[in-house]
Coordinates of C-alpha atoms in Angstrom, one line a residue:
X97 CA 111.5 -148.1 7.7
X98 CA 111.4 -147.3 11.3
X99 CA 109.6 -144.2 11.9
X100 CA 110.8 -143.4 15.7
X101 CA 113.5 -144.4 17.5
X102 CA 112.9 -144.0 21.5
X103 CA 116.1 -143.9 23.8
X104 CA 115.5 -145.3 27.1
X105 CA 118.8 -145.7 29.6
X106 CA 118.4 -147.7 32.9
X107 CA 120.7 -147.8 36.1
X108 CA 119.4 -149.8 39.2
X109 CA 115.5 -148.8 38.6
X110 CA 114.2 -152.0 39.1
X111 CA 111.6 -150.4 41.4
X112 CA 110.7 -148.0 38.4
X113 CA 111.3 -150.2 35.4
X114 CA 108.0 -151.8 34.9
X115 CA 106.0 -148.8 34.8
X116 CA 107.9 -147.2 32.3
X117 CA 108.3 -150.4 30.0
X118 CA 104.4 -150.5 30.6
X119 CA 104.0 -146.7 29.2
X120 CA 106.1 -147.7 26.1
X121 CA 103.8 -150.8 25.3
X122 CA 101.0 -148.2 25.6
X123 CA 102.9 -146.3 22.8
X124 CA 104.1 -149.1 20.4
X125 CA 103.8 -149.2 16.9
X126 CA 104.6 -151.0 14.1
X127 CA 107.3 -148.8 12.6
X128 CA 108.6 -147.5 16.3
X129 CA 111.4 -148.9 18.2
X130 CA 112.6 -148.8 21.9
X131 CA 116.6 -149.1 22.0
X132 CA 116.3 -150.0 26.1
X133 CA 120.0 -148.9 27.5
X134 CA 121.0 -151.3 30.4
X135 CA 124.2 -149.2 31.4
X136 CA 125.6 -152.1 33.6
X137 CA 123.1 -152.0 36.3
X138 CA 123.8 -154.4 39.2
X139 CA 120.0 -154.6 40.9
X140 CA 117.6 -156.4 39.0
X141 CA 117.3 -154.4 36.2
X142 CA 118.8 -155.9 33.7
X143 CA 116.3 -159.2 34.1
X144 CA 113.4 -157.0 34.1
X145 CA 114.8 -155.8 30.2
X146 CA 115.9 -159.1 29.1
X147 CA 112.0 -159.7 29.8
X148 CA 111.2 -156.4 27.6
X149 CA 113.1 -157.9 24.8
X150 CA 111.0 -160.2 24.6
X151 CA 108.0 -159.3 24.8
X152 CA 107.7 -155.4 24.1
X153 CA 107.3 -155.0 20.4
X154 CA 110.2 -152.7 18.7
X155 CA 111.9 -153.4 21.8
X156 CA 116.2 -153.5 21.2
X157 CA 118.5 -154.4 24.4
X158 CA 122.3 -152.9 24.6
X159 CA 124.2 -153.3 27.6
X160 CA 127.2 -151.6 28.5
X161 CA 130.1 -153.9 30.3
X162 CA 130.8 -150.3 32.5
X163 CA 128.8 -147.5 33.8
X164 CA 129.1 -144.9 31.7
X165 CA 126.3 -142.5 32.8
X166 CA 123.3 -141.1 31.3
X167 CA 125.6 -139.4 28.6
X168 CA 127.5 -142.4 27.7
X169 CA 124.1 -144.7 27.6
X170 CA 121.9 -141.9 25.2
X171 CA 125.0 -141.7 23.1
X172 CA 124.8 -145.8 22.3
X173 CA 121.5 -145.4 21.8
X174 CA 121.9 -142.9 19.4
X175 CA 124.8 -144.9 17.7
X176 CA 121.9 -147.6 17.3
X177 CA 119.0 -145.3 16.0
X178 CA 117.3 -146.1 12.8
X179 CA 114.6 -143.7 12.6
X180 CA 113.4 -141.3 10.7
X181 CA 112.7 -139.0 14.2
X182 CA 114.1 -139.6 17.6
X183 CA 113.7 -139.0 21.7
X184 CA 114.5 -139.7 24.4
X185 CA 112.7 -141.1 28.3
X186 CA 114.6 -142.0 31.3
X187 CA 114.5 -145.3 32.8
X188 CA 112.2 -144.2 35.8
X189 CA 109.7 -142.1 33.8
X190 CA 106.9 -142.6 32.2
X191 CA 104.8 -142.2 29.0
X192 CA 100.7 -141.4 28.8
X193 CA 98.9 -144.0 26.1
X194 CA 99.4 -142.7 22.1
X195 CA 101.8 -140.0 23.5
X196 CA 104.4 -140.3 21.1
X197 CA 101.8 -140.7 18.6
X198 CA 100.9 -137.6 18.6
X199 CA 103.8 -135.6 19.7
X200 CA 105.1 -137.3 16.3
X201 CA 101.9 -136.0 14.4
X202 CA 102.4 -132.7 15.5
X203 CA 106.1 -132.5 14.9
X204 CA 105.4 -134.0 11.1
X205 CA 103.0 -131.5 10.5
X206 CA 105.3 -128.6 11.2
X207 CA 108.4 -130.1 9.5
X208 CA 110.7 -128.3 12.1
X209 CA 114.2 -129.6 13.0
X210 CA 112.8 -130.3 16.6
X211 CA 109.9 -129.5 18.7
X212 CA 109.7 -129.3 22.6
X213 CA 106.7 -130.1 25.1
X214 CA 105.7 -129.3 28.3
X215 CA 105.8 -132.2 31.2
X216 CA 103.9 -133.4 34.5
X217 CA 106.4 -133.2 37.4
X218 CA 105.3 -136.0 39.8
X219 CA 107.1 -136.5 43.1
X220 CA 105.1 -138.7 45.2
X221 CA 101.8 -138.0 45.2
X222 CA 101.7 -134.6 43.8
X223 CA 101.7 -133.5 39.9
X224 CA 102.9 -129.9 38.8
X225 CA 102.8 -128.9 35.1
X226 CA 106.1 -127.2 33.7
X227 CA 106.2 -125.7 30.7
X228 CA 108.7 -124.6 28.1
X229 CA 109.2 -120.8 28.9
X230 CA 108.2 -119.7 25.7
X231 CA 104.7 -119.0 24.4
X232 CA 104.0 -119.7 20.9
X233 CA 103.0 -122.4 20.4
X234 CA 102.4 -124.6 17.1
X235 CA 104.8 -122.0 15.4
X236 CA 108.1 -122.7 13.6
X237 CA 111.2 -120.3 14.8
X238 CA 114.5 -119.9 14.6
X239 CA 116.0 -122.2 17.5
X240 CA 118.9 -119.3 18.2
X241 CA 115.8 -116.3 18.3
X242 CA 115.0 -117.6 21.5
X243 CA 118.1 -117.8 23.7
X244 CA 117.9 -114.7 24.7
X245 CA 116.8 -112.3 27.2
X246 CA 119.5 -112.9 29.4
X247 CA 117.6 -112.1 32.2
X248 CA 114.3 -114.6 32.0
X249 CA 114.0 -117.9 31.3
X250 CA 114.4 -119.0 27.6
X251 CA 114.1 -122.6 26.4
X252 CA 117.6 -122.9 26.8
X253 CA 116.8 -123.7 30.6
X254 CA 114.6 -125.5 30.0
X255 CA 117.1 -128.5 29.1
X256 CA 115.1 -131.6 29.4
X257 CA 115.9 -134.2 26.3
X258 CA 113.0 -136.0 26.7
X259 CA 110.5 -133.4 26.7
X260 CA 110.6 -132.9 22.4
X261 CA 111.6 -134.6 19.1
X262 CA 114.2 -134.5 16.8
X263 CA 114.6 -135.4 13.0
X264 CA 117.3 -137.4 11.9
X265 CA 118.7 -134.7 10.3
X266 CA 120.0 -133.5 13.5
X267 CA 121.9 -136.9 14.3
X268 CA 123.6 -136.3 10.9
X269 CA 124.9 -133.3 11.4
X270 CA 126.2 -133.8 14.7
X271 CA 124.4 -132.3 16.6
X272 CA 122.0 -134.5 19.3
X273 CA 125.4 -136.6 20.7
X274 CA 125.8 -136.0 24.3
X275 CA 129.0 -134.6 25.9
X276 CA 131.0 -138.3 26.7
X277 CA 131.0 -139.4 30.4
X278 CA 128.8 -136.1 31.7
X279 CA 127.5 -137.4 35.0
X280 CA 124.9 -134.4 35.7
X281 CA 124.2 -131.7 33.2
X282 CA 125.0 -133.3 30.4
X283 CA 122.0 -131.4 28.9
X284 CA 123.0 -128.4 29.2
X285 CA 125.9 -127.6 26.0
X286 CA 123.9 -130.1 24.5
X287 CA 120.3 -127.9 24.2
X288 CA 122.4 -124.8 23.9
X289 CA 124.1 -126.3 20.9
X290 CA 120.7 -127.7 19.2
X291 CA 119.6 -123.6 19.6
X292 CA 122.5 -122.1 17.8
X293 CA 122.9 -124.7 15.0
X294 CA 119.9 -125.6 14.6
X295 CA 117.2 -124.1 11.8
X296 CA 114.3 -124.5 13.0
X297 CA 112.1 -125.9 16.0
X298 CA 108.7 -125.3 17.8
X299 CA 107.0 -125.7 20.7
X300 CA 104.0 -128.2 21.0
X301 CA 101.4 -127.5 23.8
X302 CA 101.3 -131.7 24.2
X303 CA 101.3 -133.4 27.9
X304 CA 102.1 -136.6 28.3
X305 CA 105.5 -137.0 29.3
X306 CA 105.7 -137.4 33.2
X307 CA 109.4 -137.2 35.0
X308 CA 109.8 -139.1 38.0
X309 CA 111.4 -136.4 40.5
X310 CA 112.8 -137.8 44.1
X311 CA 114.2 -140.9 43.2
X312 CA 116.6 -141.8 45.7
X313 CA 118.8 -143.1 43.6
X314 CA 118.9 -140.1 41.1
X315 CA 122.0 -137.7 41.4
X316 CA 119.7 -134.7 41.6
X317 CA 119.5 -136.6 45.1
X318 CA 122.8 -137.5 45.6
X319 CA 125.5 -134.9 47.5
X320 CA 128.7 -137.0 45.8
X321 CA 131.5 -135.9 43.6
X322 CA 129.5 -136.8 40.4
X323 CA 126.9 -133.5 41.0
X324 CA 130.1 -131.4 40.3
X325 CA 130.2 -132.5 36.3
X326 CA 127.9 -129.6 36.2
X327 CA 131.2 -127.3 36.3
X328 CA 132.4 -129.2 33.3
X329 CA 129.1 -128.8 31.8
X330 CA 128.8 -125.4 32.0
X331 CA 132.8 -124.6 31.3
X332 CA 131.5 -126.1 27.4
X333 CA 128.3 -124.3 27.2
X334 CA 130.9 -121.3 27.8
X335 CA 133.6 -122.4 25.6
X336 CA 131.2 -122.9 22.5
X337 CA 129.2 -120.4 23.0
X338 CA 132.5 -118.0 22.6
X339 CA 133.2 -119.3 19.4
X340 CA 129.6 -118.8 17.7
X341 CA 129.5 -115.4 15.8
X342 CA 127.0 -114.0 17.4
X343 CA 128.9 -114.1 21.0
X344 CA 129.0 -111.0 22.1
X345 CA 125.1 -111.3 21.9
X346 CA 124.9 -114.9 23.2
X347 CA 127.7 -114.9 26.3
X348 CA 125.9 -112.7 29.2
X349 CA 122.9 -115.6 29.1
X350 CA 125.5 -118.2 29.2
X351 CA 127.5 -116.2 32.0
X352 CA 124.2 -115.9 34.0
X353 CA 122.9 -118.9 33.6
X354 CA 126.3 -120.3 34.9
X355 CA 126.2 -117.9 38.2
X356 CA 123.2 -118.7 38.8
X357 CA 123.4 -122.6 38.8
X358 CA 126.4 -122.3 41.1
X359 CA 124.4 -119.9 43.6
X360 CA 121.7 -122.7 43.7
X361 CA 124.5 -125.5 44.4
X362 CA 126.4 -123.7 47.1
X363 CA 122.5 -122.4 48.7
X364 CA 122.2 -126.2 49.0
X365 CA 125.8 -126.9 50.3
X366 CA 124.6 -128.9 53.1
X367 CA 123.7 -132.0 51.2
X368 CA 127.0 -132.8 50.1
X369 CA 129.5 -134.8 51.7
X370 CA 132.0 -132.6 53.4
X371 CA 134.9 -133.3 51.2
X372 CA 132.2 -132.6 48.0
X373 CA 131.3 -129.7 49.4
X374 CA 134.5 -128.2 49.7
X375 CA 135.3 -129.2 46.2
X376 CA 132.2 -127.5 45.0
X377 CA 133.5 -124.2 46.8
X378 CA 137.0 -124.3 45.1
X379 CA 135.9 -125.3 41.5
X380 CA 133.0 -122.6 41.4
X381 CA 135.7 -119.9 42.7
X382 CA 137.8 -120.9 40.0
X383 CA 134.9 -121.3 37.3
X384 CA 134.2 -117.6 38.4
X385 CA 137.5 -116.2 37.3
X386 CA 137.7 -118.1 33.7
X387 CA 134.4 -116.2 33.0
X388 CA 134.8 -113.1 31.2
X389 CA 134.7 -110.7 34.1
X390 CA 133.0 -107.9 32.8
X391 CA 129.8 -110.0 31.7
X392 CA 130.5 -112.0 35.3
X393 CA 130.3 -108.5 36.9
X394 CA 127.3 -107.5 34.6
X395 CA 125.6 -111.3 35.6
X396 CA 126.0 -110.3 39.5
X397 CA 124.8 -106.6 39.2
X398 CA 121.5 -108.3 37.6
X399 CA 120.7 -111.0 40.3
X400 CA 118.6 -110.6 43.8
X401 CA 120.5 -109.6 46.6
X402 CA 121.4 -112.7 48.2
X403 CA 121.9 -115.0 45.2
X404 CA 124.8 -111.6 43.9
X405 CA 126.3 -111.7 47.6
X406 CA 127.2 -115.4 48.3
X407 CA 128.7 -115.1 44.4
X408 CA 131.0 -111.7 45.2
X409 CA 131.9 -113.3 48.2
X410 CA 133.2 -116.6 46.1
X411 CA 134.7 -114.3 43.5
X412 CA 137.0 -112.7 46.1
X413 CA 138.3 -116.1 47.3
X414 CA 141.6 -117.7 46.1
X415 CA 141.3 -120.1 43.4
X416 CA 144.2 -121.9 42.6
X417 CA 142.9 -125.1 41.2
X418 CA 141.5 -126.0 38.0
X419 CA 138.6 -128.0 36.7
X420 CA 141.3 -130.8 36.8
X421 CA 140.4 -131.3 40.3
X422 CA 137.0 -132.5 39.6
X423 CA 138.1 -135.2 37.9

């Protein structure tokens, strides 16, 4: 029986692909296996994995015919999964030796749904420890306990896939799938979701995981009309967050959260392409007025002066268009 089943999507990391594939050798096992996403890369990628096939143990190749995204490529991996527990690593990360070892140990011991762990940042030269905003650690919770306050950072920010482990039990209820064809964000309803249906999880005080930050070719990079998926992102985490029955308690974090995602987009207008960067202006005015307004007005009265003033200002513009126009 395969133990651990390790999501890996690539797109054009040819650059970046080697150390990562490295990283998982480092981490093989007997009963672990490495479902290696090429999601129709057109640099040379997809010979570097072909190459992986055959000579990383547990290692299974699926290639898309189209580019999905990162969504579309963690969902076939998941479709594919056979074990027991699963994660996730992005093509242009990497992996320290007998990491998932024990990040597996420790999640095993505690018999929690999911556990999360703290990562290395590295861009370029320079290496920053982030870790999940919550301080327990090694103790089993209630995933929806820690959600709130709306006001401080919560696991729920802290979205990254990779950084934990889930059990299978998870996949079978429906609940690790990825909203389809998400370009950026795609995170986001998803690790809101795992915190309000989920039972139990924990956080592991484990480093080992190290995400690759500055990639050119990442959309955290990129000013195009794909960084806008984060509207439709955010619209879900909204939508189904409204329907839990604890939503009155649960909205104003989502609300905030929202406002202040779009403040941090439209402080960093200038990288987008003019035509993006007017589409960013019109579909966060009209994000603002599908929020409940009295939690929207609560969300602004809370935030620093500047981030609350460039959001008021938004609010008063006209909004005519729908999320339709970020299609």
């Amino acid at each position: 029986m395969v133990k651990l089943s390790v999501i890996v999507p690539f797109y054009n990391v040819q650059t970046y692909a080697p150390d990562t594939l490295r990283s998982l050798r480092a981490n093989a096992r007997d009963d672990f296996e490495f479902l290696l996403v090429d999601d129709c890369s057109t640099d040379g990628t997809p010979e570097i994995l072909e190459r992986a096939e055959r000579e990383l143990p547990g290692a299974v190749l699926l290639r898309h015919r189209e580019n999905g995204g990162l969504a579309t490529a963690r969902n076939t991996g998941l479709d594919a999964a056979s074990g027991e527990y699963i994660t996730f690593l992005d093509g242009d990360d990497w992996l320290a030796p007998g990491y998932y070892e024990r990040l597996l140990a420790g999640t095993e011991a505690l018999g929690c749904d999911f556990a999360r762990t703290d990562h290395v940042q590295c861009t370029g030269s320079t290496r920053t420890v982030h870790r999940v905003p919550y301080g327990r650690r090694g103790e089993v919770t209630a995933p929806r306990e820690v959600i709130l306050p709306a006001d401080r950072s919560t696991p729920v920010d802290y979205a990254y896939a990779w950084a934990g482990m889930y059990h299978r039990r998870l996949l079978d209820r429906g609940l690790l799938h990825f909203t389809h064809g998400l370009r950026t964000a795609e995170d986001r309803p998803w690790i809101w979701r795992l915190h309000r249906e989920a039972e139990s999880f924990a956080v592991l005080g484990l480093l080992g995981m190290f995400y690759r930050r500055g990639v050119a070719s990442s959309l955290t990079q990129i000013g195009d009309v794909r960084q806008l998926d984060f509207i439709r992102a955010f619209d879900q985490v909204i939508d189904d967050t409204s329907k839990d029955p604890e939503a009155d308690l649960l909205l104003p974090k989502a609300v905030r959260t929202y406002c202040a995602i779009i403040s941090h987009h439209l402080g960093s207008i200038e990288r987008f392409e003019p035509a993006v960067a007017r589409k960013l202006r019109t579909l966060s005015a009209a994000a603002l007025k599908r929020m409940p307004q009295d939690l929207l007005s609560d969300a602004l009265d809370s935030m620093d002066t500047a981030r609350a003033s460039r959001l008021r200002r938004l609010r008063r513009r006209p909004a005519p268009l729908t999320t339709e126009a970020a299609a």
